[in-house]
Amino acid sequence: MTQETSAADHIALLPNGEARDAGLVITSIRGGGFDAFNDFGERIFQTAGPALTSLVAVPAFDMRGTTLPLLFGSDADRLVRGFIVLPGMQAIEPLPLDVASVSDPVEGVCLYRQGTGFIELALLHANRRATVWRMMDTGGERLSLNRTAEIALPFTAERCAGVDGDIVIGSATGGLARVEASGSVRADADGISVAHFAYTELYGRPVVLVPLAAEGVIGVFDARTLEEISAIEVRSEMSIAGLRRPGAITVTDLPFSGMGFSTGLAAIHDGEDGRIKLVTRDVLGRAVTAPE
């Protein structure tokens, strides 16, 4: 991407199912606010907002008869926050979300599950615990938020992803773990520092992508066993910049725009030059072997 985004702490992808050339790359800016880019690297708009410690995108949610893209995150005060993205108005507005029942400080937020008429968010807490909250539009002034589950964790985490009823968690000190809804640890990988990660499937194989800034590569871990499969190095080639110090990462398997990203893409912030690098999922998929 051609615009520098050196202050980007988190990235979210918002594909547009109705107009593939209208997808947005949203960055949460250190110190507060959002930048919105298209996949050509052009900044579409900037807007004010809180400083966030986590960010997750929901590209489409039916609300009040309209399908809207939403963002969720946790802020510096450890509160859960929601936002509506209004591309036509080039604005990101607060989501009227009833968070009064969320009393514990929130270290991070991720999407646990989405179904017809609801979104479930996993909230990470400091005492080795996650809670799951279901958000619905019940017609009131605010969207309802009700707790549906609590999951004991093997360590306090700052990053997570919901995977088939389990939750994958990561932290700078605890590494990676995949935890069942009952709290049983299905798999773990310690000895690595996880500041960011993303979950996706590559050629049918579920994987966790972990940026390893010191090594300049993306570690690829099998999402079922958390065994390391490979490390992806994105090298410079002709006029395309490589990836030197990967940081914030996010992936979508939805078509993003045109033919180049028709099978989805990964967006990765490079701390070396302050830019976001876009990599097709097909390219990432070549680094893993399809299951038998």
Short mmCIF file of C-alpha atoms in Angstrom, two decimals:
data_model
loop_
_atom_site.label_atom_id
_atom_site.label_comp_id
_atom_site.label_asym_id
_atom_site.label_seq_id
_atom_site.Cartn_x
_atom_site.Cartn_y
_atom_site.Cartn_z
CA MET A 1 0.00 0.00 0.00
CA THR A 2 1.37 3.39 -0.98
CA GLN A 3 0.38 5.41 2.09
CA GLU A 4 2.45 5.22 5.25
CA THR A 5 0.53 3.97 8.28
CA SER A 6 3.37 3.91 10.79
CA ALA A 7 1.10 4.48 13.79
CA ALA A 8 -1.24 1.57 13.02
CA ASP A 9 -1.73 -0.71 16.04
CA HIS A 10 -4.45 -2.99 14.60
CA ILE A 11 -5.96 -3.78 11.20
CA ALA A 12 -9.45 -4.84 10.14
CA LEU A 13 -10.69 -5.89 6.71
CA LEU A 14 -14.18 -5.01 5.52
CA PRO A 15 -14.95 -6.72 2.19
CA ASN A 16 -18.06 -5.45 0.44
CA GLY A 17 -20.17 -8.31 -0.91
CA GLU A 18 -22.20 -5.99 -3.14
CA ALA A 19 -19.28 -4.06 -4.66
CA ARG A 20 -15.91 -5.76 -4.62
CA ASP A 21 -14.07 -2.54 -5.40
CA ALA A 22 -15.57 -0.92 -2.29
CA GLY A 23 -13.74 -3.00 0.33
CA LEU A 24 -11.94 -1.12 3.09
CA VAL A 25 -8.76 -1.72 5.05
CA ILE A 26 -9.31 -0.11 8.46
CA THR A 27 -6.39 0.71 10.75
CA SER A 28 -6.67 1.63 14.41
CA ILE A 29 -4.20 4.43 15.04
CA ARG A 30 -1.89 4.59 18.02
CA GLY A 31 -3.16 7.42 20.21
CA GLY A 32 -6.70 7.17 18.83
CA GLY A 33 -8.66 7.30 15.60
CA PHE A 34 -9.06 5.29 12.41
CA ASP A 35 -7.70 5.40 8.87
CA ALA A 36 -9.58 3.76 5.99
CA PHE A 37 -7.78 2.66 2.81
CA ASN A 38 -8.75 0.87 -0.37
CA ASP A 39 -6.66 -2.01 -1.71
CA PHE A 40 -4.71 0.39 -3.95
CA GLY A 41 -3.25 2.03 -0.87
CA GLU A 42 -5.28 5.21 -1.19
CA ARG A 43 -6.52 6.73 2.06
CA ILE A 44 -10.29 7.06 1.69
CA PHE A 45 -10.95 8.86 4.96
CA GLN A 46 -9.72 9.49 8.49
CA THR A 47 -11.87 9.78 11.57
CA ALA A 48 -11.50 10.32 15.30
CA GLY A 49 -11.90 7.51 17.81
CA PRO A 50 -10.44 5.99 20.96
CA ALA A 51 -7.06 4.29 21.28
CA LEU A 52 -7.78 0.56 21.02
CA THR A 53 -5.92 -2.43 22.42
CA SER A 54 -7.72 -4.89 20.10
CA LEU A 55 -9.85 -4.70 16.97
CA VAL A 56 -12.14 -7.14 15.13
CA ALA A 57 -14.30 -6.65 12.05
CA VAL A 58 -17.77 -7.98 11.21
CA PRO A 59 -18.22 -7.14 7.49
CA ALA A 60 -22.00 -7.52 7.46
CA PHE A 61 -24.67 -7.48 10.18
CA ASP A 62 -28.39 -6.92 9.68
CA MET A 63 -29.50 -4.09 11.93
CA ARG A 64 -32.76 -2.16 11.73
CA GLY A 65 -33.38 -3.46 8.22
CA THR A 66 -29.97 -2.44 6.93
CA THR A 67 -26.83 -4.52 6.47
CA LEU A 68 -23.89 -2.66 8.00
CA PRO A 69 -20.19 -3.37 8.65
CA LEU A 70 -19.26 -3.26 12.34
CA LEU A 71 -16.06 -3.02 14.35
CA PHE A 72 -15.47 -4.14 17.94
CA GLY A 73 -12.52 -3.65 20.23
CA SER A 74 -11.23 -2.91 23.69
CA ASP A 75 -9.93 0.52 24.62
CA ALA A 76 -7.20 1.85 26.89
CA ASP A 77 -9.67 1.94 29.79
CA ARG A 78 -10.31 -1.81 29.26
CA LEU A 79 -13.86 -1.29 28.12
CA VAL A 80 -15.50 -3.08 25.20
CA ARG A 81 -16.39 -0.77 22.33
CA GLY A 82 -18.47 -1.11 19.18
CA PHE A 83 -18.52 0.98 15.99
CA ILE A 84 -20.59 1.30 12.82
CA VAL A 85 -18.66 1.91 9.60
CA LEU A 86 -20.52 4.20 7.18
CA PRO A 87 -18.49 4.08 3.93
CA GLY A 88 -20.87 6.31 2.01
CA MET A 89 -20.56 8.99 4.68
CA GLN A 90 -16.85 8.25 5.16
CA ALA A 91 -17.37 7.95 8.89
CA ILE A 92 -17.03 5.51 11.79
CA GLU A 93 -19.60 6.12 14.50
CA PRO A 94 -20.07 4.58 17.99
CA LEU A 95 -22.39 1.57 18.02
CA PRO A 96 -25.28 1.89 20.51
CA LEU A 97 -24.27 -1.17 22.52
CA ASP A 98 -25.53 -2.00 26.00
CA VAL A 99 -22.26 -2.80 27.82
CA ALA A 100 -23.49 -2.07 31.35
CA SER A 101 -23.42 -5.76 32.31
CA VAL A 102 -19.74 -6.18 31.34
CA SER A 103 -18.19 -5.32 34.69
CA ASP A 104 -14.75 -6.96 34.42
CA PRO A 105 -11.89 -5.11 32.67
CA VAL A 106 -11.39 -6.33 29.10
CA GLU A 107 -7.88 -7.12 27.82
CA GLY A 108 -8.96 -8.04 24.30
CA VAL A 109 -11.94 -8.81 22.07
CA CYS A 110 -12.43 -11.27 19.21
CA LEU A 111 -15.25 -12.77 17.17
CA TYR A 112 -16.30 -16.08 18.71
CA ARG A 113 -19.18 -16.91 16.40
CA GLN A 114 -21.72 -15.27 14.11
CA GLY A 115 -25.14 -16.56 13.14
CA THR A 116 -28.44 -15.31 11.80
CA GLY A 117 -29.36 -12.21 13.78
CA PHE A 118 -26.56 -12.42 16.34
CA ILE A 119 -22.85 -11.97 16.95
CA GLU A 120 -20.95 -13.64 19.77
CA LEU A 121 -17.86 -11.86 21.08
CA ALA A 122 -15.20 -13.40 23.29
CA LEU A 123 -13.86 -10.98 25.90
CA LEU A 124 -10.48 -11.68 27.50
CA HIS A 125 -9.92 -10.83 31.16
CA ALA A 126 -6.80 -10.53 33.30
CA ASN A 127 -7.54 -13.46 35.62
CA ARG A 128 -7.04 -16.26 33.05
CA ARG A 129 -10.62 -16.11 31.95
CA ALA A 130 -12.71 -15.40 28.88
CA THR A 131 -16.41 -14.65 28.69
CA VAL A 132 -18.67 -15.00 25.66
CA TRP A 133 -21.36 -12.39 24.99
CA ARG A 134 -24.17 -12.54 22.45
CA MET A 135 -25.13 -9.30 20.73
CA MET A 136 -28.57 -8.98 19.15
CA ASP A 137 -30.82 -6.24 17.83
CA THR A 138 -33.95 -6.61 19.94
CA GLY A 139 -35.49 -3.33 18.85
CA GLY A 140 -34.46 -1.26 21.87
CA GLU A 141 -32.44 1.93 21.91
CA ARG A 142 -29.26 -0.14 22.30
CA LEU A 143 -28.18 -3.52 20.97
CA SER A 144 -28.43 -6.10 23.73
CA LEU A 145 -25.34 -7.87 25.08
CA ASN A 146 -25.87 -11.01 27.19
CA ARG A 147 -23.29 -13.40 28.60
CA THR A 148 -23.65 -16.96 27.29
CA ALA A 149 -20.47 -18.70 28.51
CA GLU A 150 -17.33 -18.45 30.61
CA ILE A 151 -14.09 -20.21 29.68
CA ALA A 152 -11.12 -20.85 31.98
CA LEU A 153 -7.81 -20.15 30.23
CA PRO A 154 -4.31 -21.53 30.89
CA PHE A 155 -2.86 -18.02 30.90
CA THR A 156 -3.98 -14.42 30.62
CA ALA A 157 -4.27 -13.57 26.94
CA GLU A 158 -4.47 -10.39 24.88
CA ARG A 159 -5.40 -11.94 21.51
CA CYS A 160 -7.99 -14.56 20.55
CA ALA A 161 -10.04 -16.13 17.78
CA GLY A 162 -13.13 -18.31 17.90
CA VAL A 163 -12.61 -21.62 16.05
CA ASP A 164 -15.43 -24.20 15.80
CA GLY A 165 -16.58 -23.65 19.39
CA ASP A 166 -13.03 -23.51 20.76
CA ILE A 167 -11.01 -20.39 21.40
CA VAL A 168 -7.41 -19.88 20.27
CA ILE A 169 -5.56 -17.46 22.53
CA GLY A 170 -2.16 -15.81 22.42
CA SER A 171 0.01 -13.61 24.61
CA ALA A 172 3.49 -12.17 24.73
CA THR A 173 4.45 -14.50 27.59
CA GLY A 174 2.13 -17.51 27.35
CA GLY A 175 2.53 -18.37 23.67
CA LEU A 176 -0.42 -19.98 21.91
CA ALA A 177 -3.16 -22.31 23.15
CA ARG A 178 -6.36 -23.78 21.79
CA VAL A 179 -8.95 -24.15 24.53
CA GLU A 180 -12.28 -25.96 24.44
CA ALA A 181 -15.45 -24.28 25.70
CA SER A 182 -15.15 -26.47 28.82
CA GLY A 183 -11.74 -24.97 29.62
CA SER A 184 -9.75 -28.05 28.61
CA VAL A 185 -6.58 -27.26 26.66
CA ARG A 186 -6.74 -29.02 23.29
CA ALA A 187 -3.25 -27.91 22.15
CA ASP A 188 -0.55 -25.41 23.08
CA ALA A 189 2.71 -23.95 21.85
CA ASP A 190 4.82 -22.16 24.41
CA GLY A 191 8.18 -20.48 23.99
CA ILE A 192 6.95 -17.94 21.44
CA SER A 193 5.92 -14.36 21.99
CA VAL A 194 2.55 -13.63 20.38
CA ALA A 195 1.76 -9.95 19.97
CA HIS A 196 -0.65 -10.55 17.08
CA PHE A 197 -2.07 -13.52 15.22
CA ALA A 198 -4.75 -14.41 12.69
CA TYR A 199 -6.76 -17.57 12.05
CA THR A 200 -7.69 -18.78 8.58
CA GLU A 201 -7.86 -21.88 6.38
CA LEU A 202 -5.33 -22.45 3.60
CA TYR A 203 -6.24 -25.11 1.06
CA GLY A 204 -8.64 -26.60 3.60
CA ARG A 205 -6.08 -26.71 6.41
CA PRO A 206 -6.88 -24.53 9.47
CA VAL A 207 -3.86 -22.46 10.47
CA VAL A 208 -2.79 -19.73 12.86
CA LEU A 209 -0.53 -17.06 11.36
CA VAL A 210 1.84 -15.45 13.86
CA PRO A 211 4.05 -12.49 12.84
CA LEU A 212 7.58 -13.04 14.18
CA ALA A 213 9.01 -9.54 13.98
CA ALA A 214 12.57 -10.39 15.01
CA GLU A 215 12.87 -13.05 12.31
CA GLY A 216 10.99 -11.03 9.69
CA VAL A 217 8.65 -13.94 8.86
CA ILE A 218 5.09 -15.15 9.44
CA GLY A 219 5.04 -18.36 11.48
CA VAL A 220 2.39 -20.83 10.28
CA PHE A 221 0.95 -23.17 12.93
CA ASP A 222 -1.57 -25.97 12.45
CA ALA A 223 -4.69 -24.68 14.24
CA ARG A 224 -5.59 -28.20 15.44
CA THR A 225 -2.28 -29.15 17.08
CA LEU A 226 -0.45 -25.78 17.12
CA GLU A 227 2.57 -27.51 15.64
CA GLU A 228 4.64 -25.17 13.48
CA ILE A 229 4.25 -25.98 9.79
CA SER A 230 6.47 -23.41 8.14
CA ALA A 231 7.57 -19.79 8.12
CA ILE A 232 6.54 -17.44 5.33
CA GLU A 233 9.04 -14.89 4.09
CA VAL A 234 7.67 -12.16 1.83
CA ARG A 235 10.56 -10.87 -0.23
CA SER A 236 10.85 -7.69 -2.28
CA GLU A 237 10.27 -8.29 -5.97
CA MET A 238 10.48 -5.69 -8.72
CA SER A 239 8.35 -2.74 -7.55
CA ILE A 240 6.60 -4.69 -4.77
CA ALA A 241 7.95 -4.14 -1.27
CA GLY A 242 8.71 -7.16 0.88
CA LEU A 243 7.87 -7.74 4.53
CA ARG A 244 10.69 -6.93 6.93
CA ARG A 245 9.24 -6.54 10.45
CA PRO A 246 5.67 -7.94 10.51
CA GLY A 247 3.30 -6.77 13.22
CA ALA A 248 -0.49 -6.41 13.24
CA ILE A 249 -2.16 -8.95 10.96
CA THR A 250 -5.65 -9.86 9.83
CA VAL A 251 -7.04 -12.22 7.17
CA THR A 252 -10.30 -12.57 5.27
CA ASP A 253 -11.42 -15.47 3.09
CA LEU A 254 -14.09 -13.32 1.41
CA PRO A 255 -13.52 -11.79 -2.04
CA PHE A 256 -12.09 -8.34 -1.48
CA SER A 257 -11.78 -6.62 -4.85
CA GLY A 258 -11.16 -7.50 -8.46
CA MET A 259 -9.50 -10.74 -9.50
CA GLY A 260 -6.31 -10.21 -7.54
CA PHE A 261 -7.96 -10.76 -4.15
CA SER A 262 -10.90 -12.87 -5.29
CA THR A 263 -10.02 -15.62 -2.77
CA GLY A 264 -9.31 -13.22 0.08
CA LEU A 265 -6.18 -11.62 1.45
CA ALA A 266 -4.01 -10.97 4.48
CA ALA A 267 -3.14 -7.44 5.58
CA ILE A 268 0.07 -7.12 7.60
CA HIS A 269 1.61 -4.01 9.08
CA ASP A 270 5.36 -3.71 8.50
CA GLY A 271 7.14 -1.88 11.30
CA GLU A 272 10.20 -1.42 9.08
CA ASP A 273 8.64 1.11 6.72
CA GLY A 274 5.28 1.81 8.40
CA ARG A 275 3.24 0.42 5.51
CA ILE A 276 0.58 -2.27 5.21
CA LYS A 277 1.45 -5.18 2.92
CA LEU A 278 -1.39 -7.08 1.22
CA VAL A 279 -0.81 -10.75 0.40
CA THR A 280 -3.31 -13.01 -1.37
CA ARG A 281 -4.48 -16.12 0.48
CA ASP A 282 -3.39 -18.15 -2.55
CA VAL A 283 0.21 -17.05 -1.99
CA LEU A 284 -0.03 -17.91 1.71
CA GLY A 285 -1.56 -21.27 0.84
CA ARG A 286 1.53 -22.33 -1.08
CA ALA A 287 3.44 -22.42 2.21
CA VAL A 288 1.35 -25.30 3.58
CA THR A 289 0.56 -28.78 2.36
CA ALA A 290 -3.09 -29.60 1.81
CA PRO A 291 -4.34 -32.36 4.16
CA GLU A 292 -4.68 -35.89 2.82
#
